[in-house]
PDB file of C-alpha atoms in Angstrom:
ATOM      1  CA  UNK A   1     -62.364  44.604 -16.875  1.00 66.00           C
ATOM      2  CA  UNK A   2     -59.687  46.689 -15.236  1.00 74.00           C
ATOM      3  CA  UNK A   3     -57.937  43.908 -13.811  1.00 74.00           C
ATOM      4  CA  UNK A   4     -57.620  42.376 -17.719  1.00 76.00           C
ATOM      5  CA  UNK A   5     -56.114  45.559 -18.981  1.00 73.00           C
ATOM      6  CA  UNK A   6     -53.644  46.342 -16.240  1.00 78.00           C
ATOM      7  CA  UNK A   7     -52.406  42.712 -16.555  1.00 74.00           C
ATOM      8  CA  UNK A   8     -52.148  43.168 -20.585  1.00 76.00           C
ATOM      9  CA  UNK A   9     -50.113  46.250 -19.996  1.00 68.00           C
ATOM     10  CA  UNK A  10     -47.723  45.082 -17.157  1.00 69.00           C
ATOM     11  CA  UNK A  11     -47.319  41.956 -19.563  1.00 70.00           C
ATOM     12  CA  UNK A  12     -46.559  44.244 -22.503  1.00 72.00           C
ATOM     13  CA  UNK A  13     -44.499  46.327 -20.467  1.00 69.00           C
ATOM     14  CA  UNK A  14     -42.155  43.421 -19.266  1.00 71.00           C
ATOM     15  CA  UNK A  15     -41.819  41.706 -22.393  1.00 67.00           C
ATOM     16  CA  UNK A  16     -40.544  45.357 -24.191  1.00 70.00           C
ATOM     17  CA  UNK A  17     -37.830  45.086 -20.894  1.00 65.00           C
ATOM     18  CA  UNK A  18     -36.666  41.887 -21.533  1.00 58.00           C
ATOM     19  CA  UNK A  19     -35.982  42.809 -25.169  1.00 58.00           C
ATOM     20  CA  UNK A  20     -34.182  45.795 -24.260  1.00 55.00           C
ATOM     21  CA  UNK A  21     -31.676  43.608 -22.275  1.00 55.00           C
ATOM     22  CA  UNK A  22     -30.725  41.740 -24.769  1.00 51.00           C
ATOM     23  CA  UNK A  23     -29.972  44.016 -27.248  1.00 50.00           C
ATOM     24  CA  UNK A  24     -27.467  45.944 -24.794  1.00 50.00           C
ATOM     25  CA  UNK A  25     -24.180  46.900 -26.719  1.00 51.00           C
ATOM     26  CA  UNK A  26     -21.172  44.642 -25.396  1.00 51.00           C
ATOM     27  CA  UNK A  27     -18.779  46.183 -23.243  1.00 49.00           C
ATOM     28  CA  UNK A  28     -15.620  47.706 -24.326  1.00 48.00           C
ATOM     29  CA  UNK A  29     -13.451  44.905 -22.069  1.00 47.00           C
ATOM     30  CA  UNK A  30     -15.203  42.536 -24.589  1.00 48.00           C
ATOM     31  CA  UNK A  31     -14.937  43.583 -27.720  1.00 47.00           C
ATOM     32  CA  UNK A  32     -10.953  44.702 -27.728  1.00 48.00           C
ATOM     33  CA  UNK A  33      -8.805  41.864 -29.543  1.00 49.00           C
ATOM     34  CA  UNK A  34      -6.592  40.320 -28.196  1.00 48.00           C
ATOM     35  CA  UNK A  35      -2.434  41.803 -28.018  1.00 48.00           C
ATOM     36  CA  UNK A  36      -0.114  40.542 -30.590  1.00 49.00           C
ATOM     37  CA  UNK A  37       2.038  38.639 -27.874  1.00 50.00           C
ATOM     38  CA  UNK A  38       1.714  34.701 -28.632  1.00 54.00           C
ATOM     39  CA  UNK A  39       0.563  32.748 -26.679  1.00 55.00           C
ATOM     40  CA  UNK A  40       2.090  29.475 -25.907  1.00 64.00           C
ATOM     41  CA  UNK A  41      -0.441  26.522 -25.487  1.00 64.00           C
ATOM     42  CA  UNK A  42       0.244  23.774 -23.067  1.00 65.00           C
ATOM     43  CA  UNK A  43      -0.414  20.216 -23.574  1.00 68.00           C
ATOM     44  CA  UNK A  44      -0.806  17.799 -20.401  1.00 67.00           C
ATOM     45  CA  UNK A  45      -0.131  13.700 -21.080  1.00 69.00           C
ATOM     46  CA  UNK A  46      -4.007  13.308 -21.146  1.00 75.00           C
ATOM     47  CA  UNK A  47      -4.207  16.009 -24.219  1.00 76.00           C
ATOM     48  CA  UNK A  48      -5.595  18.433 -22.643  1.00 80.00           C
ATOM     49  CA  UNK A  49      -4.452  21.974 -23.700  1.00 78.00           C
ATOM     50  CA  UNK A  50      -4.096  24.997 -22.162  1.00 75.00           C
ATOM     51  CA  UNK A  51      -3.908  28.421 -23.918  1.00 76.00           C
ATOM     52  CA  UNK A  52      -3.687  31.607 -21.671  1.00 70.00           C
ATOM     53  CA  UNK A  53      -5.612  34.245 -22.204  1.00 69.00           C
ATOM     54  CA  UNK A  54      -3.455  37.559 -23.379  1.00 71.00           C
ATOM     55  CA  UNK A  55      -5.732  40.207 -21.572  1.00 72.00           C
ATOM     56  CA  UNK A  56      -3.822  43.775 -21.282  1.00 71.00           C
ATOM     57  CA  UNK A  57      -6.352  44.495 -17.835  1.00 73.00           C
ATOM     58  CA  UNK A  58      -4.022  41.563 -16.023  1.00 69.00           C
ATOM     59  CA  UNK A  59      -0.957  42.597 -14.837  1.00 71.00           C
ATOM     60  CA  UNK A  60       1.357  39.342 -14.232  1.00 68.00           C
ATOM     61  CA  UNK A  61       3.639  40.277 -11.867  1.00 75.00           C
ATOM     62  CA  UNK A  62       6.003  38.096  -9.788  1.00 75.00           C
ATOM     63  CA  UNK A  63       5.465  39.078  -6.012  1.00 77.00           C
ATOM     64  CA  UNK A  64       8.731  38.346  -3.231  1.00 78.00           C
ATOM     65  CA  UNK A  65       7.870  35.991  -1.114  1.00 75.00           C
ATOM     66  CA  UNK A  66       8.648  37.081   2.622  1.00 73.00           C
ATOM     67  CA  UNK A  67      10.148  33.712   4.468  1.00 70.00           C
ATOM     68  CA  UNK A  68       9.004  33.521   7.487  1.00 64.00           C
ATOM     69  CA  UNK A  69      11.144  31.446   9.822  1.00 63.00           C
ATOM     70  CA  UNK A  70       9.305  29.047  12.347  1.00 58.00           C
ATOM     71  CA  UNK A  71      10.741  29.397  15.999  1.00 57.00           C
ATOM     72  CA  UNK A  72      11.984  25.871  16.976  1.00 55.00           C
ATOM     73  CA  UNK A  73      10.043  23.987  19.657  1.00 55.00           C
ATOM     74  CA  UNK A  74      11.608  21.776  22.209  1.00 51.00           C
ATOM     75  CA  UNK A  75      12.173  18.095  21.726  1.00 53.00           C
ATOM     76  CA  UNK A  76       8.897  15.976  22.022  1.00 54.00           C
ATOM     77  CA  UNK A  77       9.230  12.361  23.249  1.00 61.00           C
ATOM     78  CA  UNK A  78       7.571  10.309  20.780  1.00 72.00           C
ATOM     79  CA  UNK A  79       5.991   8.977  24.202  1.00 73.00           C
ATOM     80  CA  UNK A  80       4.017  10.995  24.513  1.00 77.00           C
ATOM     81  CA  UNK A  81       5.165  11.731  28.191  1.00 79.00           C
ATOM     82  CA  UNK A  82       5.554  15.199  27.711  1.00 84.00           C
ATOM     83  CA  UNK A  83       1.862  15.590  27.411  1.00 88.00           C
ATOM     84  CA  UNK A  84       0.573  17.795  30.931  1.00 90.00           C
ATOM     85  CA  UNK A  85      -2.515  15.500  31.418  1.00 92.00           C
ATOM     86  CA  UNK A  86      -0.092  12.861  31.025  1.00 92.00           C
ATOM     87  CA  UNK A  87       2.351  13.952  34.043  1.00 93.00           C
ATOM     88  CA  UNK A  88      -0.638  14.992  35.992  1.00 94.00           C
ATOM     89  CA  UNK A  89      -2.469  11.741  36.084  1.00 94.00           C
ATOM     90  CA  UNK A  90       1.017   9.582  36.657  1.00 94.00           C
ATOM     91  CA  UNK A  91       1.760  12.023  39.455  1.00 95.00           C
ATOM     92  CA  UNK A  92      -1.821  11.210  41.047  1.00 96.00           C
ATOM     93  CA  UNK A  93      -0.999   7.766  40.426  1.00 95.00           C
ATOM     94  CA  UNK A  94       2.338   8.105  42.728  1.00 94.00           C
ATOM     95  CA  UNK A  95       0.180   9.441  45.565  1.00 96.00           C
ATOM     96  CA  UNK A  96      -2.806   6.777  45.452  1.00 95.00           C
ATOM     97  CA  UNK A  97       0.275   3.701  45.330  1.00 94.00           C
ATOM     98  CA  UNK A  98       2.126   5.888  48.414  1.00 95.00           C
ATOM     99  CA  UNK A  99      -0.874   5.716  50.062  1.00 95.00           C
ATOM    100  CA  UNK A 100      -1.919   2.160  49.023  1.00 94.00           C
ATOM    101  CA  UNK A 101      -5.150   3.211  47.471  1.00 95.00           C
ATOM    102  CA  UNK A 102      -4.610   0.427  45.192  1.00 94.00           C
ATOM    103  CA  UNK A 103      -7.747   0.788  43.140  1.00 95.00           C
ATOM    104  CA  UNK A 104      -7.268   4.550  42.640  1.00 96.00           C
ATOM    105  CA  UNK A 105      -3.538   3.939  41.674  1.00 95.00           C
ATOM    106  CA  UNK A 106      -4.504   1.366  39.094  1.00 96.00           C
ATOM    107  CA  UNK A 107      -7.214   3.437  37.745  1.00 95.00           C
ATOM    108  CA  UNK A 108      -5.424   6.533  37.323  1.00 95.00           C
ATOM    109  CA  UNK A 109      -2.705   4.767  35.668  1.00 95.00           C
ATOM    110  CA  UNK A 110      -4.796   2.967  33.418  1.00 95.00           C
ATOM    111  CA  UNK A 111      -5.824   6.282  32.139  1.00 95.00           C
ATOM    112  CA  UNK A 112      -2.565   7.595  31.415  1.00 93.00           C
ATOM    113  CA  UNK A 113      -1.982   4.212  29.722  1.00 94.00           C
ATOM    114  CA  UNK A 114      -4.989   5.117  27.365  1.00 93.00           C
ATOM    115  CA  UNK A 115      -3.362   9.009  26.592  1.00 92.00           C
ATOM    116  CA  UNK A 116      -0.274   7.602  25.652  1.00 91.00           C
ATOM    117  CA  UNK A 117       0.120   4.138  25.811  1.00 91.00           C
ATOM    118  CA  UNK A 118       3.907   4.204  24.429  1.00 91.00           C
ATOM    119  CA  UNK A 119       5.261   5.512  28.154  1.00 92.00           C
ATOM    120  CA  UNK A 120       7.126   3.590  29.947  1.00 93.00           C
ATOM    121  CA  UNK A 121       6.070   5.501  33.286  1.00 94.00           C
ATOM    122  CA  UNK A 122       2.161   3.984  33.914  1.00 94.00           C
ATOM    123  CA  UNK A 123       3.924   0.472  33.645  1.00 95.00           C
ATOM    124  CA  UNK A 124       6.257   1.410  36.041  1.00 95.00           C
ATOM    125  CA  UNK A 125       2.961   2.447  38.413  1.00 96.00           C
ATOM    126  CA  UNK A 126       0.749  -1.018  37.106  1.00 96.00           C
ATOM    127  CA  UNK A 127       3.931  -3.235  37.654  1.00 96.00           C
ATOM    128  CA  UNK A 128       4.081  -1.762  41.241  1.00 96.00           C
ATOM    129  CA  UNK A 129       0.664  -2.439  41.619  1.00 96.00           C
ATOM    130  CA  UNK A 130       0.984  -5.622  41.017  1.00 95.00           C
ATOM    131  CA  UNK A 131       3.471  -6.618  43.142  1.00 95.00           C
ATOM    132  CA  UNK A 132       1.801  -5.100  45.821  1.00 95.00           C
ATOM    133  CA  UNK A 133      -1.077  -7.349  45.106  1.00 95.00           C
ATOM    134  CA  UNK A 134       1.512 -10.221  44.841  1.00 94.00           C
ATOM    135  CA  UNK A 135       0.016 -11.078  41.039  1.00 95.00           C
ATOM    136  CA  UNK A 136       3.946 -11.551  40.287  1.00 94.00           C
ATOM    137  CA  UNK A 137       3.603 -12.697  36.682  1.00 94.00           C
ATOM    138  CA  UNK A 138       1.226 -10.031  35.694  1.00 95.00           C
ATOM    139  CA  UNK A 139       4.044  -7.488  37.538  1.00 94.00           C
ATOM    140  CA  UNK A 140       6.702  -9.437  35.372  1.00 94.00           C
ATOM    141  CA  UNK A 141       4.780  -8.731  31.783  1.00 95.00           C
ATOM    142  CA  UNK A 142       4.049  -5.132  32.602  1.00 95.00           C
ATOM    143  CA  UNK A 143       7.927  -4.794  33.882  1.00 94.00           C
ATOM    144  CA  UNK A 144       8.636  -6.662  30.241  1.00 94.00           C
ATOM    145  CA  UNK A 145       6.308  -4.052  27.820  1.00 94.00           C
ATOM    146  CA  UNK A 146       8.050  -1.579  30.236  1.00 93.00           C
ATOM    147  CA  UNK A 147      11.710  -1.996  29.815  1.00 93.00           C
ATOM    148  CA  UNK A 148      10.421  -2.146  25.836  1.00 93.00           C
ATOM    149  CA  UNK A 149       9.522   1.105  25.970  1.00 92.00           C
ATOM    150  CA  UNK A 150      11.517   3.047  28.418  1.00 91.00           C
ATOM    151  CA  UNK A 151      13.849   5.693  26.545  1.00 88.00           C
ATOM    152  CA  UNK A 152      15.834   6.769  29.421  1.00 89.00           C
ATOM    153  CA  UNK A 153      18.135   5.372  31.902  1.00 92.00           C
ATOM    154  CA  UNK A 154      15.861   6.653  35.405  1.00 92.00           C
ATOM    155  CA  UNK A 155      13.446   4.467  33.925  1.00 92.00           C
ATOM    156  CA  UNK A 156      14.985   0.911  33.257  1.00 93.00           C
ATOM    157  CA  UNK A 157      16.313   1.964  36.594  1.00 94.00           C
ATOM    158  CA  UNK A 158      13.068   2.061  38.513  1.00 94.00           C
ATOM    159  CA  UNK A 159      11.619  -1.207  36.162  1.00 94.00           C
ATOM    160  CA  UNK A 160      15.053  -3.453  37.147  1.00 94.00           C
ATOM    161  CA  UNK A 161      14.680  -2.397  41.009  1.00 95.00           C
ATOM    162  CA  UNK A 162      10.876  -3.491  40.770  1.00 95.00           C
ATOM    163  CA  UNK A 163      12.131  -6.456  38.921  1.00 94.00           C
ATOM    164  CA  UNK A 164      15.070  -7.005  41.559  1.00 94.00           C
ATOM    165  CA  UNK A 165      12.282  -6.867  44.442  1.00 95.00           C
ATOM    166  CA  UNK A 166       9.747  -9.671  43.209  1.00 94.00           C
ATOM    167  CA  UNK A 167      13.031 -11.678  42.241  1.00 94.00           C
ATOM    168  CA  UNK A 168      14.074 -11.436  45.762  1.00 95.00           C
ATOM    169  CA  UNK A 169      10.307 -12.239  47.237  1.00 94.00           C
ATOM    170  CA  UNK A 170       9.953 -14.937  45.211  1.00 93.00           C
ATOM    171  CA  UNK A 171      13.910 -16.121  45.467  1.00 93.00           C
ATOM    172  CA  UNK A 172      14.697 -16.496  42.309  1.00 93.00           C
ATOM    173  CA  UNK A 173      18.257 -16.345  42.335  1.00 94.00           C
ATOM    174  CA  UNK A 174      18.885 -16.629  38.247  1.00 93.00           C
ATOM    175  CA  UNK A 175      16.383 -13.480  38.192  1.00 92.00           C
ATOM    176  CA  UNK A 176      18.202 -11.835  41.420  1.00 92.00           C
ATOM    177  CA  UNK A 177      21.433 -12.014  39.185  1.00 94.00           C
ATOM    178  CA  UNK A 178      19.804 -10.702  36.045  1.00 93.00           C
ATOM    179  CA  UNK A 179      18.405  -7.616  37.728  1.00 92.00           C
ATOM    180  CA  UNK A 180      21.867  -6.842  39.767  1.00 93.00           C
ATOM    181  CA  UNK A 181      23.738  -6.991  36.536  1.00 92.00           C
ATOM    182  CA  UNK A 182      21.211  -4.933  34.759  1.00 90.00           C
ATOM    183  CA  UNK A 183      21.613  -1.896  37.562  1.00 90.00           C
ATOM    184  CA  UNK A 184      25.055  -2.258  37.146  1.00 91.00           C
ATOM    185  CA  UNK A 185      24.930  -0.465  34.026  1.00 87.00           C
ATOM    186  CA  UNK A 186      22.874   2.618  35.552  1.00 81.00           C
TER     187      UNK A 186
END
């Protein structure tokens, strides 16, 4: 019996609450009209228009903007050479080939190959490889994609003198004068 009228009352109770909310008087903010400025409506192409509010609150002020000048950073090859895991992998390649660990050589290479694959360096590396496992015409298409994308002189160099080599191995003497006259120009 107690339980009915408590939940009568708290119902009673809530339902006088709720009422009150709604009949709150709007705030000041609200109820002000709006300025006598005119406001300007803006029409877009799909007829869709704009018009501003004219609230006195907002303050529409133009703020300086402070330019902030970005420091220059060196030159980056678009090779992608300049990239530290790059170098370090190419220079571990160096070692494996001076030490004919072919395998090694090859693989490291290969990796740098795979980090950036538009250096001319890791065909330099596979090209030697190759000619140290006397697969000539493999050595001759890396030495080609090589001298394709080598973007400096010490480069071609080292790619023509690899080039000059295999000629000589394999006496090739129209490929002997094509590499000669090629170094001439470095």
């Amino acid at each position: 019996m107690h339980l009915k009228l408590i939940s009568s009352c708290v119902l009673s109770l809530s339902l006088i609450g709720c009422s009150q909310l709604t009949q709150q008087p709007q705030s000041k903010h609200q109820s002000t009209p709006p300025t006598d400025k005119k406001t300007t409506p803006h029409s877009h192409a799909n007829g869709v228009q704009i018009i501003p509010y004219q609230v006195p609150e907002i303050k529409r002020e133009s703020i300086p903007v402070k330019n902030h000048s970005v420091p220059l950073q060196p030159a980056v090859t678009p090779d992608g050479s300049e990239k530290p895991v790059f170098r370090q992998l190419i220079q571990q390649a160096r070692q494996a080939l001076q030490q004919n660990h072919l395998t090694q050589a090859e693989h490291l290479a290969l990796q740098a190959q795979r980090i950036s694959p538009q250096a001319a360096q890791s065909y330099v590396i596979l090209a030697q490889i190759a000619q140290k496992q006397r697969n000539y015409n493999h050595a001759e298409a890396l030495l080609q994609r090589g001298l394709s994308l080598a973007n400096d002189n010490a480069t071609k160099k080292q790619l023509w003198l690899i080039r000059l080599q295999i000629a000589q191995t394999q006496h090739n003497q129209n490929a002997i004068q094509q590499a000669k006259r090629a170094l001439q120009q470095f």
